[in-house]
Amino acid sequence: MMLSSLRIAERRLPILGQQVVRRAFHQTVQRNSAGAAAATADETREMNLFTAVNQAMDIALASDPTAIIFGEDVAFGGVFRCTQGLAEKYGKDRVFNTPLSENGIAGFAIGHASVGGTAIGEIQFADYIFPAFDQIVNEMAKFRYRSGNQWNCGNVVLRAPCGAVGHGGHYHSQSPEAYLAHTPGLVVVMPRSPKTAKGLLLSSIRSPDPVVFLEPKALYRTAVEPVPTGDYELPLGQAEVMRSGSDVTIVGWGGHLKVLEEACDMAHGLHGISCELIDLQTILPWDVDTVVESVQKTGKLVVSHEAPLTCGFGAEVVATLQEHCFLSLEAPIQRICGLDTPFPLVFEKYYIPNALKNLDAITNVMDYGR
Amino acid sequence: MKPSLQYPQRFGRILLCQARPRRAMAIRSFASVMRPKAEEEHAATSPMIRVPEEKSTIAAKTPTVSIDLHLASNDNTTEAAVFESPSEIQYAGNATMPLTSVLHIVKPSEDAPRGVWPVFRLMDENGRFRDPAFDAAVKDMKEVTTAPPSTGEAAKDLTGLRAKLQQQYPFHAKEFEACTLLQESKHPYPDTDSKNTLLRAHQQIVRLREMDTIFQNAQRQGRISFYMTCRGEEAIHFGSASALDPADTIFAQYREAGPLMWRGFTLEQFANQCFSNDGDLGKGRQMPVHYGCRALNYQTISSPLGTQIPQAVGAAYHYKLQGKPNVTVCYFGDGAASTTDFHSAFNFAATLKTPVLFFCRNNGFAISTPVAEQYAGDGIIARAPGYGMAAIRVDGNDIFAVHAAVREARAYALEHSAPVLIEAMTYRLGHHSTSDDSSSYRDKDEVSSCEHRFDPLGRFDNFLKEQGWMDDAALSALRDDEKRAVLKAMNDAEQRPPPPFKELFSDVYKEIPPHLKRQQAQLETHMKKYKGKY
């Protein structure tokens, strides 16, 4: 059975407005394109995450004649249906299957972008991105720098589904953002919902820097929210404060924010704790200022991600925050993360940094010193 | 209507085949192939299994065990369910394959009717063109299609030279006619006042060799940090580059300075890169010899091997989609052909039908590893049919043969929108790099023997002398001129300052992101505090 056909607990994500842009690594732009000619800026439609991703790529193909989409099983719509209907609409020379080789996909994408094309490559699972690691780390990330800005491959986006799905085991569950975030020159993005996925993906495709775009596969079908049907972009390099609060700052990214929302609800419902929840959205380069501002206000910080604890990106957040907020901190910063084990199939419920573990951390920092 | 038969699932990938009803169905027992010994024992007791008495001529060369297993019908009532064995079978992807009941493992030497791939060459060590009558075991020789011209005048200019060569070597008349090496240069190049393309190629080989010698010595003296020479492979560089369009993007490895020089990269630019000064287009960020030039369509070189190969495929795909009449050219060595990227790229190029020229410089060594330890087959070229790719093997020390092969391959790639592999056989006369001493793994006699037999410059010199274009004095004067030019470029480059400090932080991203700005500010504060220490 295909992974995407199984559902995790059905729960609607709340409708979330985007924060006002203060300083964007890449500016938010409203665009009109052929793909969204009929849509007005305000028109929205309920859609799930894979449909939102599909729409973003539809708009990209319509608005950019040099854009191509490729990867394993992409032509028939992809194993998660993200490219459904695009080959029929734009032709098999623009949306096509490649042989089964991730390093080939990444290398092909870089070359295509280096001479002026826009390349949207799909790695079927983030767990299989590692054969492409040499191309991503040594080539894609350094392409502009090493040539003295003569050549660049900024028009590359590599999409890859990531994260726990309930039954993925070692090789259909991982979240490799920390490996990637250790690479100067890359942009690493992980959206949490259909609306953010569409806007961030369009920004990533049009970004002048190469992007690895990690999609929470558990949410492809289950997360549904109103999404603007037109062409819009959300800024890269900028976090979003999903919920304002005064007691403790919670930082996370990607599909894991569903868990953190639940933890915030429990903390409020059970203990009356007011949590400020922040979605980093872009892992690299990440929005230090938004998190620092929040922690200076709350004095407490919990960072949570699905990937293993040791050298996870949470470690970077914590190290930076203690430097900037040392005198504001009222309790030791907590990291609630995946365990330092391979992703374990039958033990997933123990491995996952679930709402209960996060609730425990939230109450611990609140009780610290009392 | 003929019924179709679906084989049982235990036969794995076998799909559908057309077959006529008959009395019995013979299916090769795959199990018996896997366990011949056990089946032999079984054959003694079972009347249903036989060892065929007749074997094909190929099979007769090796002792084989071939057993046909006739499946017994379950009972006497299902006569209609028995089919005739087909002589061929269609698998997924519309691949129709003949069936054989002969168990024979095909040895590599039996693989292709051609056996070892021949090496295409025009000019021999004496600088003379080969008479194809001397060719060994090349069966599919082309006909002479261009009649030799009637004039027998001595060559005074390129037209005359071409005519003379055509008359002298009628078999190669067509090659000479099309060879752009024998035509006036169409493009003005600021770095040369050569009167024609052929002499310019020769001049640049001399220039590259002088540059290699002087820059290598500069590294030995500690003036630059690193260097890699191209000695012995110059005919590959200029033979191939001269057959390309300037808009064909080059994806090079690290031993292809020649194509960049051919396109107009000056000695000053080479020297600036190697000295990492403010004139380096790469802003001093990469080790010496990692050249790149957008204006000349030469992608910046990176050290990891093979990574440029799939990139060349992606770029060629863009040209194809845009309808540009251009190819990409990807150079790599025999060692890089062992990388994952090589295989992926070849498979991508063949299946996606991209006009890319894969140019393998088979120079015998990957640092110290000889080709005998790099691959077990017939070089790199023998892989091409496996990918469904066109290919040609060429004498890499013969500039005329390399040029002709690349020109033909380029035309083929554009006409068929398909990749072509060119394997150029040569010998790395120098060390791998300045960090390497090849005398520790290869015999000095081998090197001097190869220098004698394979040196592309000596062969080119001989050709020019044979034509009466150059004599020893002219050759010596040319070497002196180029040596002086290289020394001047090097000394000038050495005087220039390094690139400005701010270039450390630029170009990581298109715009400097906040965290890098912070790091830049921190570093500047630190440097102010410890003034004079950096």
CSV table of C-alpha atoms in Angstrom, one decimal, chain B residues 250-445:
chain,number,residue,atom,x,y,z
B,250,ILE,CA,32.1,23.3,-21.9
B,251,PHE,CA,31.9,21.3,-18.6
B,252,ALA,CA,35.5,20.4,-17.9
B,253,GLN,CA,37.3,18.4,-15.3
B,254,TYR,CA,40.6,19.9,-14.2
B,255,ARG,CA,43.0,18.9,-17.0
B,256,GLU,CA,41.4,20.8,-19.8
B,257,ALA,CA,43.0,24.3,-19.8
B,258,GLY,CA,43.4,24.0,-23.6
B,259,PRO,CA,39.7,24.4,-24.7
B,260,LEU,CA,39.6,27.5,-22.5
B,261,MET,CA,42.8,28.9,-24.1
B,262,TRP,CA,41.4,28.1,-27.5
B,263,ARG,CA,38.3,30.2,-26.8
B,264,GLY,CA,40.4,33.2,-25.8
B,265,PHE,CA,41.3,32.9,-22.2
B,266,THR,CA,44.6,34.9,-22.0
B,267,LEU,CA,47.8,34.0,-20.3
B,268,GLU,CA,47.1,36.9,-17.9
B,269,GLN,CA,43.8,35.3,-16.9
B,270,PHE,CA,45.4,31.9,-16.3
B,271,ALA,CA,48.1,33.5,-14.2
B,272,ASN,CA,45.7,35.6,-12.3
B,273,GLN,CA,43.7,32.5,-11.3
B,274,CYS,CA,46.7,30.6,-10.3
B,275,PHE,CA,48.0,33.5,-8.2
B,276,SER,CA,44.5,34.1,-6.6
B,277,ASN,CA,44.8,37.8,-7.2
B,278,ASP,CA,42.3,40.6,-7.8
B,279,GLY,CA,42.2,39.7,-11.5
B,280,ASP,CA,41.0,36.1,-10.8
B,281,LEU,CA,37.5,35.8,-12.2
B,282,GLY,CA,36.8,33.3,-9.4
B,283,LYS,CA,37.8,36.0,-6.8
B,284,GLY,CA,40.5,33.9,-5.3
B,285,ARG,CA,38.2,31.3,-3.8
B,286,GLN,CA,39.4,28.1,-5.5
B,287,MET,CA,42.8,26.3,-5.8
B,288,PRO,CA,44.9,27.0,-8.9
B,289,VAL,CA,43.7,25.5,-12.3
B,290,HIS,CA,40.0,25.7,-11.2
B,291,TYR,CA,39.3,28.1,-14.1
B,292,GLY,CA,35.9,29.2,-15.4
B,293,CYS,CA,34.6,31.9,-17.7
B,294,ARG,CA,31.0,32.7,-18.4
B,295,ALA,CA,31.9,34.9,-21.3
B,296,LEU,CA,33.6,31.9,-23.0
B,297,ASN,CA,30.9,29.4,-22.1
B,298,TYR,CA,33.3,27.4,-19.9
B,299,GLN,CA,31.8,26.3,-16.6
B,300,THR,CA,33.9,26.8,-13.5
B,301,ILE,CA,35.8,23.7,-12.6
B,302,SER,CA,35.2,21.9,-9.3
B,303,SER,CA,37.5,19.4,-7.7
B,304,PRO,CA,35.0,16.5,-7.0
B,305,LEU,CA,35.3,14.0,-9.9
B,306,GLY,CA,32.4,13.3,-12.2
B,307,THR,CA,30.0,15.8,-10.8
B,308,GLN,CA,30.0,17.8,-14.0
B,309,ILE,CA,28.8,14.9,-16.1
B,310,PRO,CA,25.1,14.9,-15.1
B,311,GLN,CA,25.2,18.7,-15.1
B,312,ALA,CA,26.2,18.7,-18.8
B,313,VAL,CA,23.2,16.6,-19.5
B,314,GLY,CA,20.8,19.0,-17.8
B,315,ALA,CA,22.3,22.0,-19.7
B,316,ALA,CA,22.0,20.1,-23.0
B,317,TYR,CA,18.4,19.4,-22.2
B,318,HIS,CA,17.8,23.1,-21.8
B,319,TYR,CA,19.3,23.7,-25.2
B,320,LYS,CA,17.1,21.0,-26.7
B,321,LEU,CA,14.0,22.5,-25.2
B,322,GLN,CA,14.9,26.0,-26.3
B,323,GLY,CA,15.6,24.7,-29.8
B,324,LYS,CA,19.2,26.0,-29.8
B,325,PRO,CA,21.6,24.4,-32.3
B,326,ASN,CA,24.1,23.7,-29.6
B,327,VAL,CA,25.6,20.8,-27.7
B,328,THR,CA,27.3,20.7,-24.3
B,329,VAL,CA,30.7,19.1,-24.1
B,330,CYS,CA,31.7,17.2,-21.0
B,331,TYR,CA,35.4,16.2,-20.4
B,332,PHE,CA,36.4,13.6,-17.8
B,333,GLY,CA,39.1,11.1,-17.2
B,334,ASP,CA,39.2,7.3,-17.1
B,335,GLY,CA,39.0,7.5,-13.3
B,336,ALA,CA,36.0,9.8,-13.2
B,337,ALA,CA,34.2,7.2,-15.4
B,338,SER,CA,34.0,5.0,-12.4
B,339,THR,CA,31.9,7.5,-10.4
B,340,THR,CA,28.2,7.2,-9.7
B,341,ASP,CA,27.6,10.5,-11.5
B,342,PHE,CA,29.1,9.0,-14.7
B,343,HIS,CA,26.6,6.2,-14.8
B,344,SER,CA,23.7,8.4,-13.9
B,345,ALA,CA,24.6,11.0,-16.5
B,346,PHE,CA,25.0,8.4,-19.3
B,347,ASN,CA,21.7,6.8,-18.5
B,348,PHE,CA,20.0,10.2,-18.3
B,349,ALA,CA,21.5,11.5,-21.5
B,350,ALA,CA,20.5,8.3,-23.4
B,351,THR,CA,17.0,8.0,-22.1
B,352,LEU,CA,16.2,11.8,-22.2
B,353,LYS,CA,17.9,12.1,-25.6
B,354,THR,CA,20.1,15.1,-24.9
B,355,PRO,CA,22.7,16.5,-27.4
B,356,VAL,CA,25.8,16.1,-25.2
B,357,LEU,CA,29.3,15.1,-26.2
B,358,PHE,CA,30.9,13.0,-23.5
B,359,PHE,CA,34.6,13.3,-24.0
B,360,CYS,CA,36.7,10.8,-22.0
B,361,ARG,CA,40.4,11.4,-21.8
B,362,ASN,CA,41.7,7.9,-21.2
B,363,ASN,CA,45.3,8.8,-20.2
B,364,GLY,CA,46.1,5.6,-18.4
B,365,PHE,CA,46.0,6.8,-14.8
B,366,ALA,CA,43.8,8.1,-12.1
B,367,ILE,CA,46.6,9.6,-9.9
B,368,SER,CA,48.5,6.4,-9.4
B,369,THR,CA,45.8,3.8,-10.3
B,370,PRO,CA,46.4,2.3,-13.7
B,371,VAL,CA,43.5,1.6,-16.0
B,372,ALA,CA,43.9,-2.1,-15.4
B,373,GLU,CA,42.8,-1.5,-11.9
B,374,GLN,CA,40.1,1.0,-12.9
B,375,TYR,CA,38.0,-1.2,-15.2
B,376,ALA,CA,37.9,-4.7,-16.5
B,377,GLY,CA,36.2,-4.2,-19.9
B,378,ASP,CA,37.4,-2.6,-23.2
B,379,GLY,CA,38.0,0.9,-21.8
B,380,ILE,CA,35.2,3.3,-21.3
B,381,ILE,CA,33.8,3.1,-24.9
B,382,ALA,CA,32.6,-0.5,-24.5
B,383,ARG,CA,30.0,0.8,-22.1
B,384,ALA,CA,28.3,3.0,-24.7
B,385,PRO,CA,26.2,0.2,-26.4
B,386,GLY,CA,25.0,-0.8,-22.9
B,387,TYR,CA,23.5,2.7,-22.5
B,388,GLY,CA,22.2,2.7,-26.1
B,389,MET,CA,24.6,5.4,-27.0
B,390,ALA,CA,26.6,6.2,-30.1
B,391,ALA,CA,30.4,6.2,-29.6
B,392,ILE,CA,33.8,6.6,-31.3
B,393,ARG,CA,37.3,5.8,-30.0
B,394,VAL,CA,40.0,8.1,-31.3
B,395,ASP,CA,43.8,8.5,-31.0
B,396,GLY,CA,44.0,11.4,-28.6
B,397,ASN,CA,47.5,12.3,-29.7
B,398,ASP,CA,46.4,13.0,-33.3
B,399,ILE,CA,44.8,16.5,-33.4
B,400,PHE,CA,43.3,15.8,-36.8
B,401,ALA,CA,41.6,12.6,-35.7
B,402,VAL,CA,40.3,14.2,-32.5
B,403,HIS,CA,39.0,17.2,-34.5
B,404,ALA,CA,37.3,15.0,-37.1
B,405,ALA,CA,35.7,12.7,-34.5
B,406,VAL,CA,34.3,15.6,-32.5
B,407,ARG,CA,33.0,17.4,-35.5
B,408,GLU,CA,31.2,14.2,-36.6
B,409,ALA,CA,30.0,13.5,-33.1
B,410,ARG,CA,28.7,17.0,-32.8
B,411,ALA,CA,26.7,16.8,-36.0
B,412,TYR,CA,25.4,13.4,-35.0
B,413,ALA,CA,24.3,14.7,-31.5
B,414,LEU,CA,22.4,17.6,-33.1
B,415,GLU,CA,20.9,15.6,-35.9
B,416,HIS,CA,19.7,12.8,-33.7
B,417,SER,CA,19.3,14.8,-30.5
B,418,ALA,CA,21.3,12.2,-28.7
B,419,PRO,CA,24.5,11.9,-26.7
B,420,VAL,CA,27.8,10.6,-28.2
B,421,LEU,CA,30.7,9.2,-26.3
B,422,ILE,CA,34.2,9.9,-27.5
B,423,GLU,CA,37.0,8.0,-25.9
B,424,ALA,CA,40.4,9.5,-26.7
B,425,MET,CA,43.4,7.2,-26.0
B,426,THR,CA,46.4,9.1,-24.7
B,427,TYR,CA,49.0,9.1,-22.0
B,428,ARG,CA,49.5,11.4,-19.0
B,429,LEU,CA,53.2,12.4,-19.5
B,430,GLY,CA,53.3,14.6,-16.4
B,431,HIS,CA,52.5,13.9,-12.7
B,432,HIS,CA,48.9,13.9,-11.6
B,433,SER,CA,49.5,17.2,-9.9
B,434,THR,CA,52.3,19.1,-8.1
B,435,SER,CA,51.3,17.0,-5.0
B,436,ASP,CA,52.2,13.8,-6.8
B,437,ASP,CA,55.4,12.1,-7.8
B,438,SER,CA,54.6,9.5,-10.5
B,439,SER,CA,58.0,7.9,-10.4
B,440,SER,CA,56.9,6.1,-7.3
B,441,TYR,CA,54.3,4.1,-9.2
B,442,ARG,CA,55.3,4.0,-12.8
B,443,ASP,CA,58.5,3.2,-14.6
B,444,LYS,CA,60.6,6.0,-16.0
B,445,ASP,CA,61.3,3.9,-19.1
